[in-house]
């Protein structure tokens, strides 16, 4: 049965024994509505269980440090252009992937009316688990809704700028300089 999380109308009230999601609520703009639907379809005493990445933790912390932890001052003008492009595509205050954190998740579950709500939060800053090639990084996107770095560069930078930017990034990607930031929450709630 196919239905958006925020409108489970094909399912009757109190008709399911468990609701579970993994990396789904992060795509849903009306999160409160989705939690209300989860509560509605659950039977009394049954549970919601979810895992969601907390992408806000991965936002760059300083104007000259990339989200991979690289010092970007030598290519700051082009870096800023790319960053502004991605920020415009997914404004952190309104984009469903970024407009919430673990505190919002627990609040939204609580205000939907669950009897009890629990949440475990995990955050880590660490060297990337596997070394990435520069080519792999260029052909990757931060998430499925945004262009790859290569696509963004071709839109925004001249061929010379692309070459200079790539030459700067290559040894960084292939070194141990990067630090990835990851955070996620497990939430469970009982009706
Ligand atoms: C990152 S995938 C996760 C898939 C799977 N749960 C997993 O963990 O591998 C995100 C999923 O959310 C689904 N999705 C996006 N918006 C949704 C919505 N409003 N309601 C329900 N599912 C949605 C997409 O169809 C996609 O299957």
Short mmCIF file of C-alpha atoms and ligand atoms in Angstrom, two decimals:
data_model
loop_
_atom_site.label_atom_id
_atom_site.label_comp_id
_atom_site.label_asym_id
_atom_site.label_seq_id
_atom_site.Cartn_x
_atom_site.Cartn_y
_atom_site.Cartn_z
CA UNK A 1 0.00 0.00 0.00
CA UNK A 2 1.54 3.29 -1.05
CA UNK A 3 0.79 6.43 0.97
CA UNK A 4 2.77 9.40 2.22
CA UNK A 5 3.65 9.34 5.92
CA UNK A 6 1.65 12.52 6.46
CA UNK A 7 -1.54 11.01 4.99
CA UNK A 8 -2.09 7.36 5.87
CA UNK A 9 -5.80 7.55 4.97
CA UNK A 10 -5.78 4.04 3.37
CA UNK A 11 -5.19 2.76 6.93
CA UNK A 12 -8.03 2.75 9.45
CA UNK A 13 -7.64 4.14 12.97
CA UNK A 14 -6.02 1.69 15.42
CA UNK A 15 -5.32 -0.87 12.70
CA UNK A 16 -1.55 -1.50 13.00
CA UNK A 17 0.67 -3.06 15.67
CA UNK A 18 3.88 -1.16 14.87
CA UNK A 19 5.06 1.82 12.86
CA UNK A 20 8.70 1.90 11.82
CA UNK A 21 10.70 4.28 9.62
CA UNK A 22 14.35 4.57 8.69
CA UNK A 23 15.58 7.79 7.07
CA UNK A 24 12.07 8.72 5.94
CA UNK A 25 10.91 11.52 8.24
CA UNK A 26 13.92 13.47 7.05
CA UNK A 27 12.13 13.77 3.68
CA UNK A 28 8.76 14.76 5.13
CA UNK A 29 7.99 18.46 5.48
CA UNK A 30 4.79 18.15 7.60
CA UNK A 31 6.49 16.12 10.34
CA UNK A 32 3.86 16.90 12.97
CA UNK A 33 1.14 15.62 10.64
CA UNK A 34 3.12 12.39 10.03
CA UNK A 35 3.47 11.71 13.77
CA UNK A 36 -0.27 12.35 14.21
CA UNK A 37 -0.94 9.79 11.48
CA UNK A 38 1.42 7.26 13.13
CA UNK A 39 -0.46 7.72 16.40
CA UNK A 40 -3.85 7.45 14.72
CA UNK A 41 -3.14 4.11 12.98
CA UNK A 42 -1.46 2.45 15.99
CA UNK A 43 -3.46 0.44 18.48
CA UNK A 44 -3.35 1.60 22.11
CA UNK A 45 -0.19 0.30 23.79
CA UNK A 46 1.61 -0.33 20.48
CA UNK A 47 4.80 1.36 19.31
CA UNK A 48 6.46 3.68 16.88
CA UNK A 49 10.18 3.02 16.29
CA UNK A 50 12.37 5.14 14.05
CA UNK A 51 15.90 5.95 13.01
CA UNK A 52 16.61 9.35 11.49
CA UNK A 53 19.86 11.09 10.56
CA UNK A 54 20.30 14.51 12.17
CA UNK A 55 21.84 16.29 9.22
CA UNK A 56 21.96 19.65 10.95
CA UNK A 57 24.99 18.32 12.84
CA UNK A 58 26.84 18.07 9.54
CA UNK A 59 26.42 21.73 8.64
CA UNK A 60 29.77 23.51 8.18
CA UNK A 61 30.71 25.40 11.34
CA UNK A 62 32.92 28.15 9.90
CA UNK A 63 33.03 30.04 6.60
CA UNK A 64 36.44 28.60 5.71
CA UNK A 65 35.95 24.98 6.82
CA UNK A 66 34.10 22.58 4.53
CA UNK A 67 31.63 20.05 5.87
CA UNK A 68 34.34 17.41 5.31
CA UNK A 69 36.60 19.39 7.69
CA UNK A 70 38.93 20.84 5.03
CA UNK A 71 40.49 24.31 5.30
CA UNK A 72 39.16 26.13 2.23
CA UNK A 73 40.87 29.56 2.50
CA UNK A 74 43.08 29.06 -0.62
CA UNK A 75 39.97 28.59 -2.81
CA UNK A 76 37.56 30.57 -0.67
CA UNK A 77 35.80 32.53 -3.45
CA UNK A 78 34.85 29.43 -5.40
CA UNK A 79 34.07 27.49 -2.24
CA UNK A 80 31.72 30.28 -1.13
CA UNK A 81 29.95 30.24 -4.51
CA UNK A 82 29.40 26.47 -4.27
CA UNK A 83 28.25 26.68 -0.68
CA UNK A 84 25.76 29.46 -1.43
CA UNK A 85 24.41 27.41 -4.34
CA UNK A 86 23.77 24.37 -2.12
CA UNK A 87 22.35 26.52 0.69
CA UNK A 88 19.87 28.12 -1.74
CA UNK A 89 18.75 24.66 -2.89
CA UNK A 90 18.22 23.46 0.68
CA UNK A 91 17.79 26.44 3.03
CA UNK A 92 18.62 25.06 6.49
CA UNK A 93 15.68 26.78 8.18
CA UNK A 94 13.01 25.40 5.84
CA UNK A 95 14.35 22.29 4.11
CA UNK A 96 12.85 19.12 5.67
CA UNK A 97 16.30 17.47 5.83
CA UNK A 98 17.79 20.27 7.90
CA UNK A 99 14.97 22.06 9.70
CA UNK A 100 14.93 19.72 12.71
CA UNK A 101 17.20 18.16 15.28
CA UNK A 102 16.87 15.45 17.93
CA UNK A 103 15.07 17.86 20.29
CA UNK A 104 12.47 18.66 17.63
CA UNK A 105 11.90 14.95 16.97
CA UNK A 106 11.14 14.19 20.60
CA UNK A 107 8.94 17.32 20.87
CA UNK A 108 6.97 16.48 17.76
CA UNK A 109 6.33 12.91 18.98
CA UNK A 110 5.29 14.20 22.38
CA UNK A 111 2.95 16.85 21.03
CA UNK A 112 1.34 14.32 18.67
CA UNK A 113 0.05 12.69 21.86
CA UNK A 114 2.15 9.54 22.44
CA UNK A 115 1.94 8.33 26.04
CA UNK A 116 5.70 7.92 26.34
CA UNK A 117 8.57 8.98 24.09
CA UNK A 118 12.26 8.02 24.31
CA UNK A 119 15.19 9.06 22.16
CA UNK A 120 18.85 8.03 21.93
CA UNK A 121 21.16 10.46 20.14
CA UNK A 122 24.53 9.58 18.68
CA UNK A 123 27.00 12.08 17.24
CA UNK A 124 30.55 11.55 16.06
CA UNK A 125 33.38 13.43 14.39
CA UNK A 126 35.95 11.08 12.91
CA UNK A 127 38.27 10.52 9.97
CA UNK A 128 36.33 9.07 7.03
CA UNK A 129 35.93 5.31 7.50
CA UNK A 130 37.31 4.57 4.05
CA UNK A 131 39.64 6.77 2.01
CA UNK A 132 37.82 8.33 -0.92
CA UNK A 133 39.28 9.28 -4.25
CA UNK A 134 38.79 12.82 -5.42
CA UNK A 135 36.85 11.51 -8.44
CA UNK A 136 34.45 9.67 -6.13
CA UNK A 137 33.92 12.81 -4.08
CA UNK A 138 33.29 14.94 -7.18
CA UNK A 139 30.66 12.51 -8.43
CA UNK A 140 28.89 12.33 -5.06
CA UNK A 141 26.07 14.46 -3.76
CA UNK A 142 25.41 15.14 -0.10
CA UNK A 143 21.94 13.64 -0.54
CA UNK A 144 19.70 12.47 -3.42
CA UNK A 145 17.98 15.85 -3.77
CA UNK A 146 20.99 17.94 -4.76
CA UNK A 147 23.46 17.89 -7.69
CA UNK A 148 26.90 16.33 -7.38
CA UNK A 149 29.90 18.58 -6.75
CA UNK A 150 30.96 18.05 -10.36
CA UNK A 151 27.56 19.20 -11.64
CA UNK A 152 27.59 22.22 -9.35
CA UNK A 153 31.12 23.18 -10.44
CA UNK A 154 30.15 23.01 -14.10
CA UNK A 155 27.22 25.33 -13.45
CA UNK A 156 29.10 27.89 -11.39
CA UNK A 157 32.80 27.88 -12.22
CA UNK A 158 34.92 28.49 -15.32
CA UNK A 159 37.08 25.59 -16.64
CA UNK A 160 40.18 27.24 -15.11
CA UNK A 161 38.46 27.63 -11.76
CA UNK A 162 37.33 23.99 -11.85
CA UNK A 163 40.89 22.88 -12.51
CA UNK A 164 42.29 25.01 -9.69
CA UNK A 165 39.58 23.89 -7.26
CA UNK A 166 40.04 20.22 -8.15
CA UNK A 167 43.84 20.47 -7.87
CA UNK A 168 43.40 21.93 -4.37
CA UNK A 169 40.88 19.31 -3.25
CA UNK A 170 42.56 16.19 -4.67
CA UNK A 171 45.35 15.80 -2.07
CA UNK A 172 42.93 16.68 0.73
CA UNK A 173 40.49 13.94 -0.25
CA UNK A 174 43.36 11.49 -0.55
CA UNK A 175 44.94 12.47 2.80
CA UNK A 176 43.82 11.98 6.38
CA UNK A 177 42.89 15.67 6.71
CA UNK A 178 39.12 15.22 6.51
CA UNK A 179 36.77 14.71 9.42
CA UNK A 180 33.25 13.50 8.80
CA UNK A 181 30.45 14.58 11.10
CA UNK A 182 27.58 12.16 11.60
CA UNK A 183 24.63 12.22 13.93
CA UNK A 184 21.49 10.19 14.19
CA UNK A 185 18.64 9.54 16.57
CA UNK A 186 16.66 6.45 17.51
CA UNK A 187 13.20 7.35 18.73
CA UNK A 188 10.58 5.07 20.12
CA UNK A 189 7.18 6.00 21.43
CA UNK A 190 4.20 4.15 22.84
CA UNK A 191 0.59 5.03 22.19
C1 LIG B 1 16.71 7.30 2.23
S1 LIG B 1 15.32 6.37 1.70
C2 LIG B 1 15.19 5.21 3.01
C3 LIG B 1 14.64 3.92 2.53
C4 LIG B 1 14.60 2.79 3.58
N1 LIG B 1 13.71 3.13 4.67
C5 LIG B 1 15.97 2.51 4.08
O1 LIG B 1 16.29 2.80 5.23
O2 LIG B 1 16.79 1.98 3.30
C6 LIG B 1 14.01 7.50 1.94
C7 LIG B 1 12.64 6.92 1.65
O3 LIG B 1 11.65 7.85 2.09
C8 LIG B 1 10.57 7.75 1.22
N2 LIG B 1 9.76 8.97 1.36
C9 LIG B 1 10.05 10.21 0.95
N3 LIG B 1 9.08 11.07 1.26
C10 LIG B 1 8.12 10.34 1.90
C11 LIG B 1 6.84 10.65 2.46
N4 LIG B 1 6.36 11.90 2.44
N5 LIG B 1 6.14 9.65 3.03
C12 LIG B 1 6.63 8.39 3.08
N6 LIG B 1 7.83 8.03 2.55
C13 LIG B 1 8.55 8.99 1.96
C14 LIG B 1 11.20 7.57 -0.15
O4 LIG B 1 10.30 6.99 -1.04
C15 LIG B 1 12.36 6.64 0.19
O5 LIG B 1 11.96 5.31 0.07
#
